[in-house]
Short mmCIF file of C-alpha atoms and ligand atoms in Angstrom, two decimals:
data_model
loop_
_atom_site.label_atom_id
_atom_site.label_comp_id
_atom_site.label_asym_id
_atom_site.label_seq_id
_atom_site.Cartn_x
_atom_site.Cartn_y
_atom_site.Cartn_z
CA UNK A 1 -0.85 -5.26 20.19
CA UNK A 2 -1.04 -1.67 18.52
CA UNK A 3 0.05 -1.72 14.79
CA UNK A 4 2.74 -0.70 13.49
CA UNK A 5 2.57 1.80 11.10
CA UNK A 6 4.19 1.77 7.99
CA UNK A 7 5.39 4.51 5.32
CA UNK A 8 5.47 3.20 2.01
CA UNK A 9 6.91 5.11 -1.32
CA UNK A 10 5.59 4.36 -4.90
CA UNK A 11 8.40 5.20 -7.25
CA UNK A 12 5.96 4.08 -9.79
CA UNK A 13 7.88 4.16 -13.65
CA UNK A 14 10.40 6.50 -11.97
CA UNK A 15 14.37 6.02 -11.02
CA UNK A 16 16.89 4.36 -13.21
CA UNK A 17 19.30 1.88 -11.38
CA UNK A 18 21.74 4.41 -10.64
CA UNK A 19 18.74 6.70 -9.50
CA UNK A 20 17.42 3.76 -7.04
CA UNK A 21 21.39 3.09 -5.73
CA UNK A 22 21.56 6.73 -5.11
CA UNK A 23 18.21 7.20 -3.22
CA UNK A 24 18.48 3.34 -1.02
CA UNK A 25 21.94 4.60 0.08
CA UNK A 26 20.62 8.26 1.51
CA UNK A 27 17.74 6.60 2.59
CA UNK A 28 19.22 3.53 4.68
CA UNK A 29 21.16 5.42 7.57
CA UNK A 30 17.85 7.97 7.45
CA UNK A 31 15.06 4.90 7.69
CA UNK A 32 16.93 3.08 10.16
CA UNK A 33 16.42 6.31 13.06
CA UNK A 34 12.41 5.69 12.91
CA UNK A 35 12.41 2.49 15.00
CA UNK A 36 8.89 2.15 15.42
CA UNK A 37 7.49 2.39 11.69
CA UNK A 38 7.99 0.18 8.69
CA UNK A 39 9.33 1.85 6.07
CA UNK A 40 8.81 0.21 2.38
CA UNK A 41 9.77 1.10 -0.71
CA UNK A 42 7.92 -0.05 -3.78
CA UNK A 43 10.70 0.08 -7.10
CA UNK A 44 10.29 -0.72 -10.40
CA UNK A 45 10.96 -4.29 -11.39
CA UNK A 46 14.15 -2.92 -13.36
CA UNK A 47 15.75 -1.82 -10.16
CA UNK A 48 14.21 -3.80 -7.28
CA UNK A 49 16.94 -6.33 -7.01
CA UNK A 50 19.45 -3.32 -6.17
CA UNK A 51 17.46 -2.19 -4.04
CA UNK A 52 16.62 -5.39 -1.97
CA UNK A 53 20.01 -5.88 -2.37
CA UNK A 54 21.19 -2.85 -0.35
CA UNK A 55 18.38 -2.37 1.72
CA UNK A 56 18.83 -6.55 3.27
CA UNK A 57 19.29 -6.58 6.93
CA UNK A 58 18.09 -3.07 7.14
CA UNK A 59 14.66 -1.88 8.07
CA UNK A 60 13.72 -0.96 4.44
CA UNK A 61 11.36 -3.41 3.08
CA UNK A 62 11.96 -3.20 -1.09
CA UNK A 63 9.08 -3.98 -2.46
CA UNK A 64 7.02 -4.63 -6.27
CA UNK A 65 4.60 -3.06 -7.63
CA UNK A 66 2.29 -5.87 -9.31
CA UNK A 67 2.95 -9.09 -10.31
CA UNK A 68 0.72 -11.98 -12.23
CA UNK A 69 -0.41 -14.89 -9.98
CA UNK A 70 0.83 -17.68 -12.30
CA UNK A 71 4.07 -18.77 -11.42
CA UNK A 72 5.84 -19.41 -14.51
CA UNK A 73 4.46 -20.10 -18.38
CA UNK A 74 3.61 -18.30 -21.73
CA UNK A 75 2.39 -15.01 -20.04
CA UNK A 76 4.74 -12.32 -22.19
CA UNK A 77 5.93 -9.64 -19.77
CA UNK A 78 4.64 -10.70 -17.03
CA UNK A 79 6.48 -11.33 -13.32
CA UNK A 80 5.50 -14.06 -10.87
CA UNK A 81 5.61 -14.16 -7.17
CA UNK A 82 8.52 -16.61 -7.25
CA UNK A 83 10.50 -14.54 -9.14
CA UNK A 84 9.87 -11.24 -6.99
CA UNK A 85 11.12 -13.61 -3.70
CA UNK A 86 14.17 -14.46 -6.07
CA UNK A 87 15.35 -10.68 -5.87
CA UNK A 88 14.81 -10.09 -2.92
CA UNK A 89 11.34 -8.64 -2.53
CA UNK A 90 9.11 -8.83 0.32
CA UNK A 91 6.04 -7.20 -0.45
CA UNK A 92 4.10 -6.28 -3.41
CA UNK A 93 1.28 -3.05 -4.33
CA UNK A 94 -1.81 -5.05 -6.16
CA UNK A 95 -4.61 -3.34 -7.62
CA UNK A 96 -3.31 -0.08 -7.71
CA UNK A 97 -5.97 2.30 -9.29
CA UNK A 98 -3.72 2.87 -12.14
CA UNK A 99 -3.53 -1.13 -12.19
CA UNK A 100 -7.16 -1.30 -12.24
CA UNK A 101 -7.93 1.73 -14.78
CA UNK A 102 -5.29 1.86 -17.49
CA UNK A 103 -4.01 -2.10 -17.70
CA UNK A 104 -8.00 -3.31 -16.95
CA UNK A 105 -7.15 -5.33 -13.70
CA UNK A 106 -10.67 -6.07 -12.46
CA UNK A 107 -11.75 -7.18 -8.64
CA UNK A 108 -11.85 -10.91 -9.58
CA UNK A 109 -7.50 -10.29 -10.91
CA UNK A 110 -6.72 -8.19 -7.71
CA UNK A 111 -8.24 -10.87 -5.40
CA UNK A 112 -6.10 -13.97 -7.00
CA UNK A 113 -3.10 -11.69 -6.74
CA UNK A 114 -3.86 -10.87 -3.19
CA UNK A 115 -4.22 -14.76 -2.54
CA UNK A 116 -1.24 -15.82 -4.93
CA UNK A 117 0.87 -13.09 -3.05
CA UNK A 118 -0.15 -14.42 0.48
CA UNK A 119 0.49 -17.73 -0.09
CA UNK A 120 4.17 -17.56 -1.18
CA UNK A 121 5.08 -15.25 1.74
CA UNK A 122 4.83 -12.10 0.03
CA UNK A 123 2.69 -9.16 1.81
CA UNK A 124 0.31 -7.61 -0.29
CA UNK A 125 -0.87 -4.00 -0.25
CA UNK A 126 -4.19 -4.21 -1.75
CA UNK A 127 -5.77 -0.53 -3.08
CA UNK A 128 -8.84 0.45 -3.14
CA UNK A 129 -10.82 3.49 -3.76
CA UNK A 130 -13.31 5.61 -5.92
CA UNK A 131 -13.72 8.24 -8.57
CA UNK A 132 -15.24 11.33 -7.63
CA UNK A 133 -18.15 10.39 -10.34
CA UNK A 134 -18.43 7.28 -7.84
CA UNK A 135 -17.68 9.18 -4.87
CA UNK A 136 -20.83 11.75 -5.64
CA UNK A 137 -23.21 9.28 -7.81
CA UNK A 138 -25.07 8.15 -4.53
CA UNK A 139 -25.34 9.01 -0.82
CA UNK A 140 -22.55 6.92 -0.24
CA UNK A 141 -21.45 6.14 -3.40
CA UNK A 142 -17.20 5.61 -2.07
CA UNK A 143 -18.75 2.71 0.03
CA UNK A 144 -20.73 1.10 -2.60
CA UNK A 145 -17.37 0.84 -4.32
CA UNK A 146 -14.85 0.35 -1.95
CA UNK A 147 -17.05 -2.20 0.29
CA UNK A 148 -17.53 -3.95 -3.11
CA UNK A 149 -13.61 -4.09 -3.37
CA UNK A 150 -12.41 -5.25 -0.11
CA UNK A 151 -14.71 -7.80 0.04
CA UNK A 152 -13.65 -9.41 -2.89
CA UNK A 153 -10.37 -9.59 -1.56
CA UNK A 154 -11.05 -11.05 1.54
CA UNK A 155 -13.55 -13.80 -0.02
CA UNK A 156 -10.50 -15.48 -1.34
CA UNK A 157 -8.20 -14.95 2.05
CA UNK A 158 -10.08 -17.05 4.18
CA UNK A 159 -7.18 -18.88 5.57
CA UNK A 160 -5.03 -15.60 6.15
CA UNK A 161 -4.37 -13.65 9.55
CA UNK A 162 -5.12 -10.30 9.33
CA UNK A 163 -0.94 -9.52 9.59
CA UNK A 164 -0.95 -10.72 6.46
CA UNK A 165 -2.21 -8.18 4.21
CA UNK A 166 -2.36 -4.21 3.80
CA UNK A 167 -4.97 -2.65 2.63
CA UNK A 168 -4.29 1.10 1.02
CA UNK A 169 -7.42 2.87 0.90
CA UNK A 170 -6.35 5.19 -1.52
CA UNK A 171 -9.49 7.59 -3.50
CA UNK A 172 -8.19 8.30 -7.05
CA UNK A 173 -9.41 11.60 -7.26
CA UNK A 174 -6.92 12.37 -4.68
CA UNK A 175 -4.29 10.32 -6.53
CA UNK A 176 -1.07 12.98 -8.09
CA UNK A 177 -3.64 16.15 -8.02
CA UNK A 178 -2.05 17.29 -5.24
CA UNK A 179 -6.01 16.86 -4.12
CA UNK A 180 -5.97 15.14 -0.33
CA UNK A 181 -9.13 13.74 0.87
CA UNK A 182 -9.89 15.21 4.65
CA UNK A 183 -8.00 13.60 7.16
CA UNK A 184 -12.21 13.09 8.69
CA UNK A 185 -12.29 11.83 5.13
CA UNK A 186 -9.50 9.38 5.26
CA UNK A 187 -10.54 7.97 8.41
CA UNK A 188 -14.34 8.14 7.24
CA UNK A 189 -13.41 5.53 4.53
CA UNK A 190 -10.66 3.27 6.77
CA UNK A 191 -13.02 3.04 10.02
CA UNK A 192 -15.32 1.54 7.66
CA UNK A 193 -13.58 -0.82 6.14
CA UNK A 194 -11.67 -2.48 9.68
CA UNK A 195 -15.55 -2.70 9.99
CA UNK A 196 -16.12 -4.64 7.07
CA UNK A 197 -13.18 -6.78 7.76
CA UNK A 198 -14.61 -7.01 11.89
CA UNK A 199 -18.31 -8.12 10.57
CA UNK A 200 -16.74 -10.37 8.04
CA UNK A 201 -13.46 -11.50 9.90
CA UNK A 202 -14.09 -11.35 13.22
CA UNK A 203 -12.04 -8.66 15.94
CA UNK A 204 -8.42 -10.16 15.96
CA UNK A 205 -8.43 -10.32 12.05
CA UNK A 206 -9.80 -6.38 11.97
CA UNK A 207 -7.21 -5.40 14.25
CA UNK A 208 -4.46 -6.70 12.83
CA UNK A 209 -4.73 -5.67 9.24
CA UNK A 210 -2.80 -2.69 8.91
CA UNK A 211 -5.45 0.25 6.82
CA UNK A 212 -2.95 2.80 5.02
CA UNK A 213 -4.15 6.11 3.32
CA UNK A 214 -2.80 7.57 0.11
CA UNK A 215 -3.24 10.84 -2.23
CA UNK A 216 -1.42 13.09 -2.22
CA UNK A 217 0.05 12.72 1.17
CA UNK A 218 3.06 15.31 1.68
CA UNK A 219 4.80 16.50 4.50
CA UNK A 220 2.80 19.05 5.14
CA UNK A 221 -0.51 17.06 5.78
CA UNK A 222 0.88 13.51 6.96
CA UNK A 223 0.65 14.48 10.72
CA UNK A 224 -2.84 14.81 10.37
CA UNK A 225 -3.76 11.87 8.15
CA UNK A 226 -1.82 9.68 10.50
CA UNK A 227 -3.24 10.83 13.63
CA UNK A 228 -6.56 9.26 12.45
CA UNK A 229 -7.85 6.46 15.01
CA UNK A 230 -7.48 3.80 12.51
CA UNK A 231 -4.61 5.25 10.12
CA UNK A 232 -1.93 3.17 10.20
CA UNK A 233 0.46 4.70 8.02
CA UNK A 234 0.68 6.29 4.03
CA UNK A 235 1.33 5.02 0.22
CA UNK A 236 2.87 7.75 -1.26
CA UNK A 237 3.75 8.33 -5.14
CA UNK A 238 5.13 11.86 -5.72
CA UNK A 239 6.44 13.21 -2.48
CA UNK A 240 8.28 9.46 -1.90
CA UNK A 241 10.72 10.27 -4.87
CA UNK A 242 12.81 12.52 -2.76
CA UNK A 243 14.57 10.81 0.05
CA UNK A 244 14.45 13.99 2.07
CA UNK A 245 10.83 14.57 1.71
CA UNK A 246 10.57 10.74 2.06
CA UNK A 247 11.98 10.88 5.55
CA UNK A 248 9.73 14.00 6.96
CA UNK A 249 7.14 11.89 6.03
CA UNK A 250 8.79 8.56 7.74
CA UNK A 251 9.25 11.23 11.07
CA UNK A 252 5.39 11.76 10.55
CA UNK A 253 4.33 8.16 10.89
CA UNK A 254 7.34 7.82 14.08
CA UNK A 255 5.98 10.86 15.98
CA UNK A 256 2.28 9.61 15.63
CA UNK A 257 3.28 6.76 17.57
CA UNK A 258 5.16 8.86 19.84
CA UNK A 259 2.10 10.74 20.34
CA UNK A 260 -0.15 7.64 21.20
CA UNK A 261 2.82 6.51 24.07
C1 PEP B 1 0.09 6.42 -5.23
O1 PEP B 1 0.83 6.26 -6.16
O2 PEP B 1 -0.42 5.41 -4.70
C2 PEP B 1 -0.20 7.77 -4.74
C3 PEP B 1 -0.98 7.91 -3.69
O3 PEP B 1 0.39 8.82 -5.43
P1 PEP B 1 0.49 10.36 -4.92
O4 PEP B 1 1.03 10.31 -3.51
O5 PEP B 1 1.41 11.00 -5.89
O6 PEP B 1 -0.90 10.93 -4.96
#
């Protein structure tokens, strides 16, 4: 079965609730042409239940963008994966590098969330990636950190199918610089890791974990990232705030599978 590739936006700490009704309704009738591609939307906590709300029964997944894997208790500010199902959400970034660098999420917090988030049905979108200090410390000094990464995730997913997460390979030099890592780059670092998962997980598991890319993906480059072998679709932050760029870059992901028909 190929995968199917999915187009995810990171609104990040962007869009008040009248913002987010705005964008889900020009976004709805827009999503709903690309039959062939997932298209997810990740919204702040303040405005996720509006848009889960107006994006159920269409093919707009709304989405979170952490959550702690406790489920309820003294954990100030926090959100648990029973409350996210509560409005409506179906998926859920973890680990995102600004997760990891400015709120000091470490592997060992990423991988419970990954687990917590699988068990209760949501899907997790798991990032990973390196600095460029990583990325040129060693010969291969991305994989040293990124193989590191994903296979702390998957020690703790031993009883998941491979459907059941996303990984987002995303390098964070490439992350709002308007920097893009090479499409050879991009499918350098995701070949790799459906390796990693192959070795580790066997070939069904490998195959059926969807591998996304993202940095700085606009319309103007997302043809080419997504006509990598083994990417299967884009987080994007910046160029996801607009619906209309939004939905060039949803057309991107349909007419790569188009392409491969
Ligand atoms: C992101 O937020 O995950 C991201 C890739 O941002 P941008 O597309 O703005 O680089």
């Amino acid at each position: 079965m190929p995968r199917r590739p999915m187009m995810a936006g990171n609104w990040k700490m962007n869009k008040t609730v009248a913002e987010a009704q705005e964008y889900t309704a020009g976004l709805l009738p827009r999503a709903a042409d690309a039959e062939e591609v997932d298209v997810a939307v990740f919204a702040p906590f303040t405005c996720l239940h509006e848009v889960a709300r107006m994006s159920e029964g269409s093919a707009v997944i709304a989405g979170a963008q952490n959550f702690y894997y406790e489920d309820s208790g003294a954990f100030t500010g926090e959100v648990s994966a029973p409350m996210l199902l509560d409005l409506g959400a179906r998926a859920v970034i973890v680990g995102h590098s600004e997760r990891r660098e400015l709120f000091g999420e470490t592997d060992e917090m990423v991988a419970r969330k990954a687990r917590r988030a699988v068990q209760a049905g949501l899907l997790p979108v798991v990032c990973v990636g390196e600095t460029k200090e990583e990325r040129d410390s060693s010969p291969d000094g991305m994989w040293e950190k990124v193989s590191g990464q994903v296979g702390r995730v998957i020690e703790d997913l031993e009883d998941a199918g491979g459907e059941d997460l996303i990984f987002a390979y995303e390098p964070i030099w490439a992350i709002g610089t308007g920097e893009t890592a090479t499409p050879d780059d991009a499918q350098d670092a995701i070949g790799k890791i459906r390796d990693l998962l192959r070795e580790s997980r066997g070939e069904g598991f490998a195959e059926g974990v969807r591998i996304l890319y993202g940095g700085s993906v606009k319309p103007g480059n997302a043809a080419e990232i997504m006509a990598q072998r083994d990417v299967d679709g884009a987080l994007v932050g910046g160029a996801s705030l607009e619906v209309e760029s939004f939905v060039e870059l949803i057309e991107a992901a349909q007419n790569s599978v188009s392409r491969q028909d």
